């Protein structure tokens, strides 16, 4: 079976940490758009320079750019067993593009895990990281961008019946245990939720 997951949550909510744990446990790749975009910046190409201007300001890069990245990445063979999307989708437009892509591949998402963390905890956590866009004023703006552009996905995925709320304010190992409680039944569903139902 394939295990297709999205990790949703504000900056500093622990998506990256949890995605890494899931990759180890279930042997499915973590696809982090932030990492891919930072690699493009590092490469110093004209596209990378354009991406940098968004990252430095704490703004989202244009939807089409990340949708193209994801379409390409999901065509790689290592995603056959599943994937963990970390930081994508971040807008309703991106979520709709993802749904369309996955419908074409006949592999709908199994679950969207929303890591809930209060604003002050997020700012405290981001303050301990040393990324360029974690400077207080940019970090604060990224949380606003999340609330404005990404939080609508909570309702979007609730309507699809995919949303699972996880208390992300606890220590990482407890968050991992809560995520495990959600995923175990999906995996235990034998040949998996992605296989088409057979007549019985
Ligand atoms: P965090 O979740 O801590 O904000 P990320 O590494 O996921 O960190 O994202 C860093 C930055 O990369 C974002 O602020 C944004 O500029 C850009 N980015 C990442 N993913 C997306 C996306 N899906 N759509 C638009 N921009 C994105």
Coordinates of C-alpha atoms and ligand atoms in Angstrom, one line a residue:
X1 CA 0.0 0.0 0.0
X2 CA 1.0 3.6 -0.3
X3 CA 0.9 6.0 2.6
X4 CA 0.3 9.5 1.3
X5 CA 0.4 12.2 4.0
X6 CA 0.4 16.0 4.3
X7 CA 1.8 17.7 7.4
X8 CA 0.1 21.0 7.9
X9 CA 1.1 23.6 10.5
X10 CA 2.5 27.1 11.1
X11 CA 6.2 27.9 10.9
X12 CA 7.9 26.3 13.9
X13 CA 5.1 23.8 14.6
X14 CA 7.5 20.9 14.1
X15 CA 6.6 19.6 10.7
X16 CA 10.2 19.0 9.7
X17 CA 11.0 17.1 12.8
X18 CA 7.9 14.9 12.6
X19 CA 8.3 14.3 8.9
X20 CA 11.9 13.1 9.4
X21 CA 10.6 10.6 12.1
X22 CA 7.9 9.4 9.7
X23 CA 10.4 8.9 6.9
X24 CA 12.5 6.7 9.2
X25 CA 9.6 4.7 10.4
X26 CA 7.6 4.1 7.2
X27 CA 10.4 4.4 4.7
X28 CA 8.6 7.0 2.6
X29 CA 10.3 10.2 1.4
X30 CA 9.8 13.6 3.1
X31 CA 9.1 16.2 0.5
X32 CA 9.8 19.7 2.0
X33 CA 9.2 22.5 -0.4
X34 CA 11.1 24.9 1.9
X35 CA 14.2 22.7 1.6
X36 CA 13.9 22.4 -2.1
X37 CA 13.4 26.2 -2.5
X38 CA 16.5 26.9 -0.2
X39 CA 18.5 24.5 -2.4
X40 CA 17.5 26.5 -5.4
X41 CA 18.6 29.7 -3.7
X42 CA 22.0 28.0 -2.9
X43 CA 22.4 27.0 -6.5
X44 CA 22.4 30.7 -7.4
X45 CA 20.5 30.4 -10.6
X46 CA 18.3 33.2 -11.9
X47 CA 15.3 31.2 -10.6
X48 CA 17.1 30.9 -7.2
X49 CA 17.6 34.6 -7.0
X50 CA 13.9 35.2 -7.6
X51 CA 12.9 32.6 -5.0
X52 CA 15.3 34.3 -2.5
X53 CA 13.4 37.5 -2.7
X54 CA 10.3 35.8 -1.4
X55 CA 12.0 33.7 1.3
X56 CA 13.9 36.7 2.7
X57 CA 10.7 38.6 3.1
X58 CA 8.8 35.7 4.6
X59 CA 6.3 35.7 1.7
X60 CA 5.1 32.6 -0.1
X61 CA 6.6 32.0 -3.5
X62 CA 4.1 31.9 -6.4
X63 CA 1.8 28.9 -6.5
X64 CA 2.8 27.8 -10.0
X65 CA 6.4 27.5 -9.0
X66 CA 5.8 25.1 -6.1
X67 CA 3.1 23.2 -7.9
X68 CA 5.6 22.5 -10.7
X69 CA 8.2 21.4 -8.1
X70 CA 5.7 19.0 -6.5
X71 CA 4.5 17.6 -9.8
X72 CA 8.0 16.8 -10.8
X73 CA 8.9 15.3 -7.4
X74 CA 5.8 13.1 -7.3
X75 CA 6.8 11.5 -10.6
X76 CA 10.0 10.1 -9.0
X77 CA 9.8 6.4 -8.3
X78 CA 10.7 6.6 -4.6
X79 CA 7.2 8.1 -4.0
X80 CA 5.5 4.9 -5.1
X81 CA 5.3 3.6 -1.5
X82 CA 4.0 6.9 -0.3
X83 CA 5.2 10.4 0.7
X84 CA 5.1 13.0 3.4
X85 CA 4.5 16.5 2.2
X86 CA 6.1 19.0 4.5
X87 CA 5.2 22.6 3.8
X88 CA 3.0 21.9 0.8
X89 CA 0.2 22.8 0.1
X90 CA 0.2 26.3 1.7
X91 CA -2.7 27.9 -0.2
X92 CA -6.1 26.7 -1.4
X93 CA -4.9 26.9 -5.0
X94 CA -2.0 24.6 -4.2
X95 CA -4.3 22.1 -2.4
X96 CA -6.6 22.1 -5.4
X97 CA -3.7 21.5 -7.7
X98 CA -2.5 18.6 -5.5
X99 CA -5.9 17.0 -5.4
X100 CA -6.0 17.2 -9.2
X101 CA -2.6 15.6 -9.5
X102 CA -3.4 12.8 -7.1
X103 CA -6.8 12.2 -8.8
X104 CA -4.9 11.6 -12.0
X105 CA -2.6 9.2 -10.3
X106 CA -5.6 7.6 -8.6
X107 CA -4.0 7.9 -5.2
X108 CA -5.9 10.2 -2.9
X109 CA -4.4 11.5 0.3
X110 CA -4.7 9.2 3.3
X111 CA -4.5 11.9 6.0
X112 CA -3.7 15.6 6.6
X113 CA -2.1 16.0 10.0
X114 CA -2.5 19.5 11.4
X115 CA 0.1 20.4 14.1
X116 CA -1.5 23.0 16.4
X117 CA 0.8 25.3 18.4
X118 CA 0.0 28.7 19.9
X119 CA 1.7 31.8 18.6
X120 CA 3.9 32.6 21.5
X121 CA 5.4 29.0 21.5
X122 CA 6.0 29.3 17.8
X123 CA 7.9 32.6 18.2
X124 CA 9.9 31.1 21.1
X125 CA 10.9 28.1 18.9
X126 CA 11.7 30.1 15.8
X127 CA 13.8 32.4 18.0
X128 CA 16.0 29.4 18.8
X129 CA 16.7 28.5 15.2
X130 CA 19.2 30.4 13.1
X131 CA 17.7 30.6 9.7
X132 CA 17.8 33.9 7.9
X133 CA 14.0 34.1 7.8
X134 CA 13.7 33.2 11.6
X135 CA 14.6 36.8 12.6
X136 CA 11.8 38.0 14.9
X137 CA 10.1 40.4 12.5
X138 CA 10.2 38.0 9.6
X139 CA 9.1 35.0 11.8
X140 CA 6.2 37.1 13.0
X141 CA 5.2 38.0 9.5
X142 CA 5.4 34.3 8.4
X143 CA 2.9 33.4 11.1
X144 CA 0.6 36.1 9.8
X145 CA 1.0 34.7 6.2
X146 CA 0.2 31.3 7.6
X147 CA -3.0 32.5 9.3
X148 CA -4.0 34.4 6.2
X149 CA -3.2 32.0 3.4
X150 CA -2.6 28.6 4.8
X151 CA -5.1 28.3 7.7
X152 CA -8.0 28.1 5.2
X153 CA -6.7 24.6 4.4
X154 CA -7.9 23.4 7.8
X155 CA -11.5 23.9 6.7
X156 CA -10.7 22.6 3.2
X157 CA -9.3 19.3 4.5
X158 CA -12.0 19.0 7.2
X159 CA -14.6 19.2 4.5
X160 CA -12.7 16.4 2.6
X161 CA -12.8 14.3 5.8
X162 CA -9.0 14.1 5.8
X163 CA -8.1 16.4 8.7
X164 CA -6.5 15.1 11.9
X165 CA -5.7 17.5 14.7
X166 CA -2.5 16.9 16.6
X167 CA -1.4 18.9 19.7
X168 CA 2.0 20.1 18.5
X169 CA 2.8 22.0 21.7
X170 CA 4.0 19.0 23.5
X171 CA 7.6 17.5 23.4
X172 CA 8.5 16.0 20.0
X173 CA 8.3 12.4 21.1
X174 CA 4.7 12.9 22.4
X175 CA 3.7 14.5 19.2
X176 CA 5.2 11.6 17.3
X177 CA 3.2 9.2 19.5
X178 CA 0.0 11.1 18.7
X179 CA 0.8 11.0 15.0
X180 CA 1.5 7.3 15.3
X181 CA -2.0 6.8 16.8
X182 CA -3.5 8.3 13.7
X183 CA -1.3 6.5 11.2
X184 CA -1.3 3.0 12.7
X185 CA -4.9 2.3 11.8
X186 CA -4.3 3.5 8.2
X187 CA -1.4 1.2 7.8
X188 CA -3.2 -1.7 9.6
X189 CA -6.1 -1.4 7.1
X190 CA -4.5 -4.4 5.4
X191 CA -3.8 -3.7 1.8
X192 CA -4.4 0.0 2.5
X193 CA -6.8 2.8 2.0
X194 CA -5.6 3.6 -1.4
X195 CA -6.6 0.3 -3.0
X196 CA -9.9 0.4 -4.8
X197 CA -12.7 -1.5 -3.0
X198 CA -13.3 -5.0 -4.3
X199 CA -16.8 -6.5 -4.7
X200 CA -17.7 -8.8 -1.8
Ligands
LIG1 P1 8.5 27.0 7.9 O1 7.4 25.9 7.9 O2 9.2 27.0 9.2 O3 7.9 28.3 7.6 P2 9.6 26.1 5.4 O4 11.0 25.7 5.1 O5 8.5 25.1 5.2 O6 9.6 26.7 6.9 O7 9.3 27.4 4.4 C1 10.2 28.5 4.3 C2 9.7 29.4 3.2 O8 9.7 28.8 2.0 C3 8.3 30.0 3.4 O9 8.3 31.1 4.2 C4 8.0 30.4 1.9 O10 8.6 31.5 1.6 C5 8.6 29.2 1.1 N1 7.7 28.1 0.9 C6 7.8 26.8 1.3 N2 6.8 26.1 0.9 C7 6.0 26.9 0.2 C8 4.8 26.7 -0.5 N3 4.2 25.5 -0.6 N4 4.3 27.7 -1.2 C9 4.9 28.9 -1.2 N5 6.0 29.2 -0.6 C10 6.6 28.2 0.1

